[in-house]
PDB file of C-alpha atoms and ligand atoms in Angstrom:
ATOM      1  CA  MET A   6     -18.174 -85.465 -53.559  1.00 46.00           C
ATOM      2  CA  LYS A   7     -20.733 -85.419 -56.366  1.00 56.00           C
ATOM      3  CA  GLN A   8     -19.081 -86.024 -59.712  1.00 88.00           C
ATOM      4  CA  HIS A   9     -21.018 -83.812 -62.065  1.00 95.00           C
ATOM      5  CA  LEU A  10     -19.198 -82.287 -65.021  1.00 97.00           C
ATOM      6  CA  ILE A  11     -19.866 -78.546 -64.781  1.00 98.00           C
ATOM      7  CA  LEU A  12     -19.383 -76.206 -67.746  1.00 98.00           C
ATOM      8  CA  ILE A  13     -18.998 -72.491 -67.160  1.00 98.00           C
ATOM      9  CA  GLY A  14     -18.103 -69.535 -69.345  1.00 98.00           C
ATOM     10  CA  TYR A  15     -19.425 -66.423 -70.965  1.00 98.00           C
ATOM     11  CA  MET A  16     -22.638 -66.391 -73.022  1.00 97.00           C
ATOM     12  CA  GLY A  17     -22.041 -67.977 -76.404  1.00 97.00           C
ATOM     13  CA  SER A  18     -18.964 -69.920 -75.290  1.00 98.00           C
ATOM     14  CA  GLY A  19     -20.736 -73.167 -76.228  1.00 97.00           C
ATOM     15  CA  LYS A  20     -21.622 -74.621 -72.823  1.00 98.00           C
ATOM     16  CA  SER A  21     -24.959 -76.070 -73.952  1.00 97.00           C
ATOM     17  CA  THR A  22     -23.703 -77.311 -77.313  1.00 97.00           C
ATOM     18  CA  LEU A  23     -20.555 -78.921 -75.942  1.00 98.00           C
ATOM     19  CA  GLY A  24     -22.491 -80.170 -72.913  1.00 97.00           C
ATOM     20  CA  CYS A  25     -24.986 -81.890 -75.180  1.00 97.00           C
ATOM     21  CA  ALA A  26     -22.232 -83.383 -77.338  1.00 97.00           C
ATOM     22  CA  VAL A  27     -20.241 -84.748 -74.387  1.00 97.00           C
ATOM     23  CA  SER A  28     -23.319 -86.101 -72.610  1.00 96.00           C
ATOM     24  CA  TYR A  29     -23.607 -88.956 -75.167  1.00 95.00           C
ATOM     25  CA  PRO A  30     -20.173 -90.569 -74.784  1.00 95.00           C
ATOM     26  CA  LEU A  31     -20.273 -90.008 -71.025  1.00 94.00           C
ATOM     27  CA  GLN A  32     -23.818 -91.372 -70.849  1.00 94.00           C
ATOM     28  CA  GLN A  33     -24.772 -88.621 -68.433  1.00 95.00           C
ATOM     29  CA  CYS A  34     -27.866 -86.472 -68.902  1.00 96.00           C
ATOM     30  CA  LEU A  35     -27.350 -82.806 -69.650  1.00 97.00           C
ATOM     31  CA  ILE A  36     -28.971 -80.256 -67.375  1.00 97.00           C
ATOM     32  CA  ASP A  37     -28.947 -76.748 -68.785  1.00 98.00           C
ATOM     33  CA  THR A  38     -29.658 -74.372 -65.895  1.00 97.00           C
ATOM     34  CA  ASP A  39     -31.329 -71.727 -68.098  1.00 97.00           C
ATOM     35  CA  LYS A  40     -33.710 -74.364 -69.479  1.00 97.00           C
ATOM     36  CA  TRP A  41     -34.303 -75.788 -65.992  1.00 98.00           C
ATOM     37  CA  ILE A  42     -35.306 -72.329 -64.737  1.00 98.00           C
ATOM     38  CA  GLU A  43     -37.427 -71.571 -67.817  1.00 98.00           C
ATOM     39  CA  GLN A  44     -39.317 -74.808 -67.319  1.00 98.00           C
ATOM     40  CA  LYS A  45     -39.860 -74.206 -63.625  1.00 98.00           C
ATOM     41  CA  GLU A  46     -41.002 -70.614 -64.110  1.00 98.00           C
ATOM     42  CA  GLY A  47     -42.968 -71.193 -67.323  1.00 98.00           C
ATOM     43  CA  MET A  48     -41.215 -68.184 -68.901  1.00 98.00           C
ATOM     44  CA  THR A  49     -38.179 -67.541 -71.034  1.00 98.00           C
ATOM     45  CA  VAL A  50     -35.044 -66.039 -69.463  1.00 97.00           C
ATOM     46  CA  SER A  51     -35.846 -62.723 -71.189  1.00 97.00           C
ATOM     47  CA  GLU A  52     -39.372 -62.739 -69.733  1.00 98.00           C
ATOM     48  CA  ILE A  53     -38.062 -63.535 -66.242  1.00 98.00           C
ATOM     49  CA  PHE A  54     -35.618 -60.599 -66.472  1.00 97.00           C
ATOM     50  CA  ALA A  55     -38.387 -58.289 -67.727  1.00 97.00           C
ATOM     51  CA  VAL A  56     -41.055 -59.337 -65.231  1.00 98.00           C
ATOM     52  CA  HIS A  57     -39.090 -60.165 -62.061  1.00 98.00           C
ATOM     53  CA  GLY A  58     -35.676 -58.594 -62.657  1.00 98.00           C
ATOM     54  CA  GLU A  59     -32.150 -59.983 -62.690  1.00 97.00           C
ATOM     55  CA  ALA A  60     -31.871 -60.513 -58.906  1.00 97.00           C
ATOM     56  CA  TYR A  61     -34.835 -62.904 -58.998  1.00 98.00           C
ATOM     57  CA  PHE A  62     -33.262 -64.850 -61.852  1.00 98.00           C
ATOM     58  CA  ARG A  63     -30.004 -65.111 -59.856  1.00 98.00           C
ATOM     59  CA  GLN A  64     -31.931 -66.611 -56.929  1.00 98.00           C
ATOM     60  CA  LYS A  65     -33.328 -69.244 -59.270  1.00 98.00           C
ATOM     61  CA  GLU A  66     -29.804 -70.113 -60.403  1.00 98.00           C
ATOM     62  CA  THR A  67     -28.774 -70.759 -56.799  1.00 98.00           C
ATOM     63  CA  GLU A  68     -31.905 -72.862 -56.246  1.00 98.00           C
ATOM     64  CA  CYS A  69     -31.050 -74.875 -59.323  1.00 98.00           C
ATOM     65  CA  LEU A  70     -27.539 -75.645 -58.022  1.00 98.00           C
ATOM     66  CA  GLU A  71     -28.956 -76.615 -54.618  1.00 97.00           C
ATOM     67  CA  THR A  72     -31.323 -79.023 -56.336  1.00 97.00           C
ATOM     68  CA  MET A  73     -28.424 -80.524 -58.300  1.00 96.00           C
ATOM     69  CA  LEU A  74     -26.829 -81.550 -54.998  1.00 94.00           C
ATOM     70  CA  LEU A  75     -29.726 -83.969 -54.607  1.00 93.00           C
ATOM     71  CA  GLU A  76     -29.180 -85.641 -57.992  1.00 92.00           C
ATOM     72  CA  LYS A  77     -28.116 -89.230 -57.419  1.00 90.00           C
ATOM     73  CA  GLU A  78     -26.507 -89.791 -60.833  1.00 93.00           C
ATOM     74  CA  PRO A  79     -23.624 -87.748 -62.248  1.00 94.00           C
ATOM     75  CA  ARG A  80     -24.827 -85.207 -64.813  1.00 96.00           C
ATOM     76  CA  VAL A  81     -23.378 -82.719 -67.240  1.00 97.00           C
ATOM     77  CA  LEU A  82     -24.367 -79.249 -66.004  1.00 98.00           C
ATOM     78  CA  ALA A  83     -24.278 -76.293 -68.390  1.00 98.00           C
ATOM     79  CA  LEU A  84     -24.502 -73.211 -66.175  1.00 98.00           C
ATOM     80  CA  GLY A  85     -25.709 -69.772 -67.203  1.00 98.00           C
ATOM     81  CA  GLY A  86     -22.869 -67.335 -67.840  1.00 98.00           C
ATOM     82  CA  GLY A  87     -23.618 -65.367 -64.676  1.00 98.00           C
ATOM     83  CA  THR A  88     -24.009 -68.303 -62.278  1.00 98.00           C
ATOM     84  CA  PRO A  89     -20.389 -68.462 -61.028  1.00 98.00           C
ATOM     85  CA  LEU A  90     -20.409 -64.756 -60.135  1.00 97.00           C
ATOM     86  CA  LEU A  91     -22.035 -65.363 -56.757  1.00 97.00           C
ATOM     87  CA  GLU A  92     -19.731 -66.698 -54.086  1.00 97.00           C
ATOM     88  CA  GLU A  93     -22.516 -68.922 -52.777  1.00 97.00           C
ATOM     89  CA  ASN A  94     -22.814 -70.523 -56.199  1.00 98.00           C
ATOM     90  CA  ARG A  95     -19.066 -71.099 -56.425  1.00 97.00           C
ATOM     91  CA  ARG A  96     -19.217 -72.816 -53.045  1.00 96.00           C
ATOM     92  CA  LEU A  97     -22.024 -75.062 -54.323  1.00 97.00           C
ATOM     93  CA  MET A  98     -20.072 -75.785 -57.510  1.00 96.00           C
ATOM     94  CA  LYS A  99     -17.163 -77.109 -55.438  1.00 94.00           C
ATOM     95  CA  GLN A 100     -19.508 -79.601 -53.833  1.00 94.00           C
ATOM     96  CA  LEU A 101     -21.099 -80.535 -57.139  1.00 95.00           C
ATOM     97  CA  GLY A 102     -18.091 -81.695 -59.128  1.00 94.00           C
ATOM     98  CA  PHE A 103     -15.457 -80.865 -61.700  1.00 95.00           C
ATOM     99  CA  THR A 104     -15.692 -77.418 -63.276  1.00 96.00           C
ATOM    100  CA  VAL A 105     -14.397 -76.557 -66.735  1.00 97.00           C
ATOM    101  CA  TYR A 106     -14.219 -72.966 -67.978  1.00 97.00           C
ATOM    102  CA  LEU A 107     -14.854 -72.675 -71.720  1.00 98.00           C
ATOM    103  CA  GLN A 108     -12.687 -69.689 -72.480  1.00 97.00           C
ATOM    104  CA  ALA A 109     -13.211 -67.587 -75.616  1.00 98.00           C
ATOM    105  CA  GLN A 110     -12.047 -64.192 -76.849  1.00 97.00           C
ATOM    106  CA  ALA A 111     -14.541 -61.307 -76.893  1.00 98.00           C
ATOM    107  CA  GLU A 112     -14.298 -61.166 -80.698  1.00 97.00           C
ATOM    108  CA  THR A 113     -15.318 -64.827 -81.019  1.00 98.00           C
ATOM    109  CA  ILE A 114     -18.274 -64.281 -78.708  1.00 98.00           C
ATOM    110  CA  TYR A 115     -19.371 -61.177 -80.573  1.00 98.00           C
ATOM    111  CA  ASP A 116     -19.300 -63.059 -83.882  1.00 97.00           C
ATOM    112  CA  ARG A 117     -21.399 -65.851 -82.417  1.00 96.00           C
ATOM    113  CA  LEU A 118     -23.954 -63.621 -80.688  1.00 97.00           C
ATOM    114  CA  LYS A 119     -24.313 -60.565 -82.899  1.00 95.00           C
ATOM    115  CA  GLU A 120     -27.723 -61.684 -84.236  1.00 95.00           C
ATOM    116  CA  ASP A 121     -28.907 -63.163 -80.929  1.00 95.00           C
ATOM    117  CA  THR A 122     -31.983 -61.703 -79.234  1.00 95.00           C
ATOM    118  CA  THR A 123     -32.348 -64.157 -76.353  1.00 95.00           C
ATOM    119  CA  ARG A 124     -29.698 -62.684 -74.016  1.00 97.00           C
ATOM    120  CA  PRO A 125     -31.300 -59.730 -72.193  1.00 96.00           C
ATOM    121  CA  LEU A 126     -27.943 -58.393 -70.962  1.00 96.00           C
ATOM    122  CA  LEU A 127     -26.730 -57.930 -74.541  1.00 97.00           C
ATOM    123  CA  GLN A 128     -29.763 -56.073 -75.907  1.00 96.00           C
ATOM    124  CA  CYS A 129     -27.998 -52.701 -75.795  1.00 95.00           C
ATOM    125  CA  ASP A 130     -26.578 -50.083 -78.158  1.00 95.00           C
ATOM    126  CA  ASN A 131     -23.042 -51.406 -78.222  1.00 96.00           C
ATOM    127  CA  PRO A 132     -23.023 -55.162 -77.561  1.00 97.00           C
ATOM    128  CA  ARG A 133     -19.414 -55.479 -78.704  1.00 97.00           C
ATOM    129  CA  ALA A 134     -18.198 -53.084 -75.991  1.00 97.00           C
ATOM    130  CA  LYS A 135     -20.480 -54.715 -73.418  1.00 97.00           C
ATOM    131  CA  ILE A 136     -19.082 -58.149 -74.213  1.00 98.00           C
ATOM    132  CA  GLU A 137     -15.515 -56.880 -73.874  1.00 98.00           C
ATOM    133  CA  GLN A 138     -16.251 -55.159 -70.597  1.00 98.00           C
ATOM    134  CA  MET A 139     -18.121 -58.128 -69.098  1.00 98.00           C
ATOM    135  CA  ILE A 140     -15.507 -60.661 -70.160  1.00 98.00           C
ATOM    136  CA  GLY A 141     -12.823 -58.441 -68.620  1.00 98.00           C
ATOM    137  CA  GLU A 142     -14.721 -58.462 -65.334  1.00 98.00           C
ATOM    138  CA  ARG A 143     -15.732 -62.089 -65.374  1.00 98.00           C
ATOM    139  CA  ASP A 144     -12.659 -63.858 -66.712  1.00 98.00           C
ATOM    140  CA  PRO A 145     -10.769 -63.790 -63.353  1.00 97.00           C
ATOM    141  CA  ILE A 146     -13.862 -65.142 -61.578  1.00 98.00           C
ATOM    142  CA  TYR A 147     -14.337 -67.955 -64.067  1.00 98.00           C
ATOM    143  CA  ARG A 148     -10.652 -68.833 -63.748  1.00 96.00           C
ATOM    144  CA  GLN A 149     -10.879 -68.900 -59.992  1.00 95.00           C
ATOM    145  CA  ALA A 150     -13.955 -71.147 -60.086  1.00 96.00           C
ATOM    146  CA  ALA A 151     -12.518 -73.594 -62.632  1.00 95.00           C
ATOM    147  CA  ASP A 152     -10.553 -76.786 -62.169  1.00 92.00           C
ATOM    148  CA  TYR A 153      -9.652 -76.672 -65.849  1.00 92.00           C
ATOM    149  CA  ILE A 154      -9.681 -74.126 -68.626  1.00 95.00           C
ATOM    150  CA  LEU A 155     -10.506 -75.160 -72.163  1.00 96.00           C
ATOM    151  CA  GLN A 156      -9.885 -72.787 -75.075  1.00 96.00           C
ATOM    152  CA  VAL A 157     -12.885 -72.802 -77.398  1.00 97.00           C
ATOM    153  CA  ASP A 158     -12.097 -70.115 -79.991  1.00 97.00           C
ATOM    154  CA  ASP A 159     -11.135 -72.882 -82.377  1.00 95.00           C
ATOM    155  CA  TRP A 160     -14.444 -74.707 -82.457  1.00 95.00           C
ATOM    156  CA  ASP A 161     -13.476 -78.256 -83.395  1.00 97.00           C
ATOM    157  CA  ILE A 162     -16.242 -79.986 -81.494  1.00 97.00           C
ATOM    158  CA  LYS A 163     -14.932 -83.541 -81.877  1.00 97.00           C
ATOM    159  CA  ARG A 164     -11.578 -82.546 -80.435  1.00 97.00           C
ATOM    160  CA  LEU A 165     -13.181 -80.547 -77.623  1.00 97.00           C
ATOM    161  CA  VAL A 166     -15.487 -83.420 -76.687  1.00 97.00           C
ATOM    162  CA  ARG A 167     -12.585 -85.849 -76.631  1.00 96.00           C
ATOM    163  CA  GLU A 168     -10.430 -83.627 -74.463  1.00 95.00           C
ATOM    164  CA  LEU A 169     -13.225 -82.778 -72.087  1.00 96.00           C
ATOM    165  CA  GLN A 170     -14.071 -86.432 -71.702  1.00 94.00           C
ATOM    166  CA  GLU A 171     -10.459 -87.405 -71.047  1.00 91.00           C
ATOM    167  CA  ALA A 172      -9.943 -84.770 -68.369  1.00 89.00           C
ATOM    168  CA  TYR A 173     -13.214 -85.583 -66.658  1.00 93.00           C
ATOM    169  CA  ARG A 174     -12.607 -89.336 -66.710  1.00 87.00           C
ATOM    170  CA  ALA A 175      -9.144 -88.845 -65.261  1.00 83.00           C
ATOM    171  CA  VAL A 176     -10.520 -86.870 -62.359  1.00 81.00           C
ATOM    172  CA  LYS A 177     -13.415 -89.273 -61.835  1.00 75.00           C
ATOM    173  CA  ASN A 178     -11.083 -92.250 -61.761  1.00 72.00           C
ATOM    174  CA  ARG A 179      -8.764 -90.577 -59.301  1.00 67.00           C
ATOM    175  CA  ASN A 180     -11.777 -89.352 -57.363  1.00 54.00           C
ATOM    176  CA  ASP A 181      -9.819 -86.626 -55.602  1.00 47.00           C
ATOM    177  CA  GLY A 182     -11.126 -83.592 -57.428  1.00 42.00           C
ATOM    178  CA  PHE A 183      -8.067 -82.977 -59.594  1.00 41.00           C
ATOM    179  CA  CYS A 184      -6.360 -84.259 -62.676  1.00 36.00           C
ATOM    180  CA  GLN A 185      -2.949 -83.819 -64.195  1.00 34.00           C
ATOM    181  CA  PRO A 186      -2.460 -81.079 -66.737  1.00 34.00           C
ATOM    182  CA  GLY A 187      -2.126 -82.747 -70.091  1.00 30.00           C
ATOM    183  CA  GLY A 188      -3.157 -82.978 -73.710  1.00 28.00           C
ATOM    184  CA  THR A 189      -3.917 -79.670 -75.305  1.00 28.00           C
ATOM    185  CA  PHE A 190      -5.851 -78.460 -72.304  1.00 33.00           C
ATOM    186  CA  TYR A 191      -4.958 -75.046 -71.083  1.00 35.00           C
ATOM    187  CA  SER A 192      -4.604 -76.203 -67.537  1.00 42.00           C
ATOM    188  CA  LYS A 193      -4.321 -73.874 -64.633  1.00 47.00           C
ATOM    189  CA  THR A 194      -0.789 -73.081 -63.603  1.00 50.00           C
ATOM    190  CA  GLU A 195       0.770 -75.170 -60.851  1.00 51.00           C
ATOM    191  CA  GLU A 196       0.359 -72.273 -58.410  1.00 59.00           C
ATOM    192  CA  GLU A 197      -3.311 -71.910 -59.289  1.00 55.00           C
ATOM    193  CA  ASN A 198      -3.921 -75.634 -58.875  1.00 48.00           C
ATOM    194  CA  GLU A 199      -2.097 -75.645 -55.553  1.00 55.00           C
ATOM    195  CA  ALA A 200      -4.141 -72.704 -54.324  1.00 59.00           C
ATOM    196  CA  ALA A 201      -7.324 -74.465 -55.419  1.00 50.00           C
ATOM    197  CA  GLY A 202      -6.141 -77.581 -53.577  1.00 49.00           C
ATOM    198  CA  ASP A 203      -5.576 -75.625 -50.384  1.00 53.00           C
ATOM    199  CA  GLN A 204      -9.047 -74.157 -50.634  1.00 51.00           C
ATOM    200  CA  ARG A 205     -10.577 -77.572 -51.145  1.00 45.00           C
ATOM    201  CA  ALA A 206      -8.686 -79.032 -48.227  1.00 47.00           C
ATOM    202  CA  GLN A 207     -10.145 -76.315 -46.002  1.00 49.00           C
ATOM    203  CA  SER A 208     -13.723 -76.677 -47.226  1.00 44.00           C
TER     204      SER A 208
HETATM  205  C1  S3P B   8     -26.399 -64.713 -68.516  1.00 64.60           C
HETATM  206  C2  S3P B   8     -26.222 -65.802 -69.329  1.00 64.60           C
HETATM  207  C3  S3P B   8     -27.334 -66.533 -69.944  1.00 64.60           C
HETATM  208  C4  S3P B   8     -28.588 -66.410 -69.091  1.00 64.60           C
HETATM  209  C5  S3P B   8     -28.898 -64.976 -68.800  1.00 64.60           C
HETATM  210  C6  S3P B   8     -27.750 -64.238 -68.097  1.00 64.60           C
HETATM  211  C7  S3P B   8     -25.210 -64.000 -67.983  1.00 64.60           C
HETATM  212  O1  S3P B   8     -27.001 -67.906 -70.122  1.00 64.60           O
HETATM  213  O2  S3P B   8     -28.426 -67.121 -67.897  1.00 64.60           O
HETATM  214  O3  S3P B   8     -29.197 -64.342 -70.016  1.00 64.60           O
HETATM  215  O4  S3P B   8     -25.333 -63.214 -67.025  1.00 64.60           O
HETATM  216  O5  S3P B   8     -24.105 -64.247 -68.508  1.00 64.60           O
HETATM  217  P1  S3P B   8     -25.960 -68.443 -71.251  1.00 64.60           P
HETATM  218  O6  S3P B   8     -24.597 -68.249 -70.697  1.00 64.60           O
HETATM  219  O7  S3P B   8     -26.323 -69.882 -71.378  1.00 64.60           O
HETATM  220  O8  S3P B   8     -26.205 -67.655 -72.470  1.00 64.60           O
END
């Protein structure tokens, strides 16, 4: 199993920022899938959506994950908010490493993104309602895809980096894809972890 540290969560949950911060102590390069795609396509995410449409962008996300399977060194991967929505991508994520869901309330996200113009899906009349609706739809999927859930409403980056690092190191050392619930992590429930274990055993 590849041992990448994979960060997922809604737009504005801090995947890139926390990914960058944790990449230093872990000494693992950060790969931000949005940036990877932008570089490959020579366009911003907004331009890709406008010119080629969302479905095309989603294909590029899958291609990015497939390419990550070929990486020889463990990396920190900050995925786009929509990447885990495709079942194919969730299957790839299981092969790629340890997935942490950065979970935030809709209100927190709205506060962080209300001036943002770079997220095409939020350029609408009522971004607050859109955020609430999308988080409602996506939260169960993120939970299902995650090995661990980290609450990020309280943005104390030093604490978050430390906890992320500890959980990831524990799983890397044990090398079996899991780690014990502990610290102030909001771990999955025992039932959820068991179900995830069963799925892994079958895959
Ligand atoms: C998206 C999230 C964005 C980017 C695109 C679509 C989504 O990435 O991939 O705008 O569907 O949630 P971030 O989560 O890094 O903002």
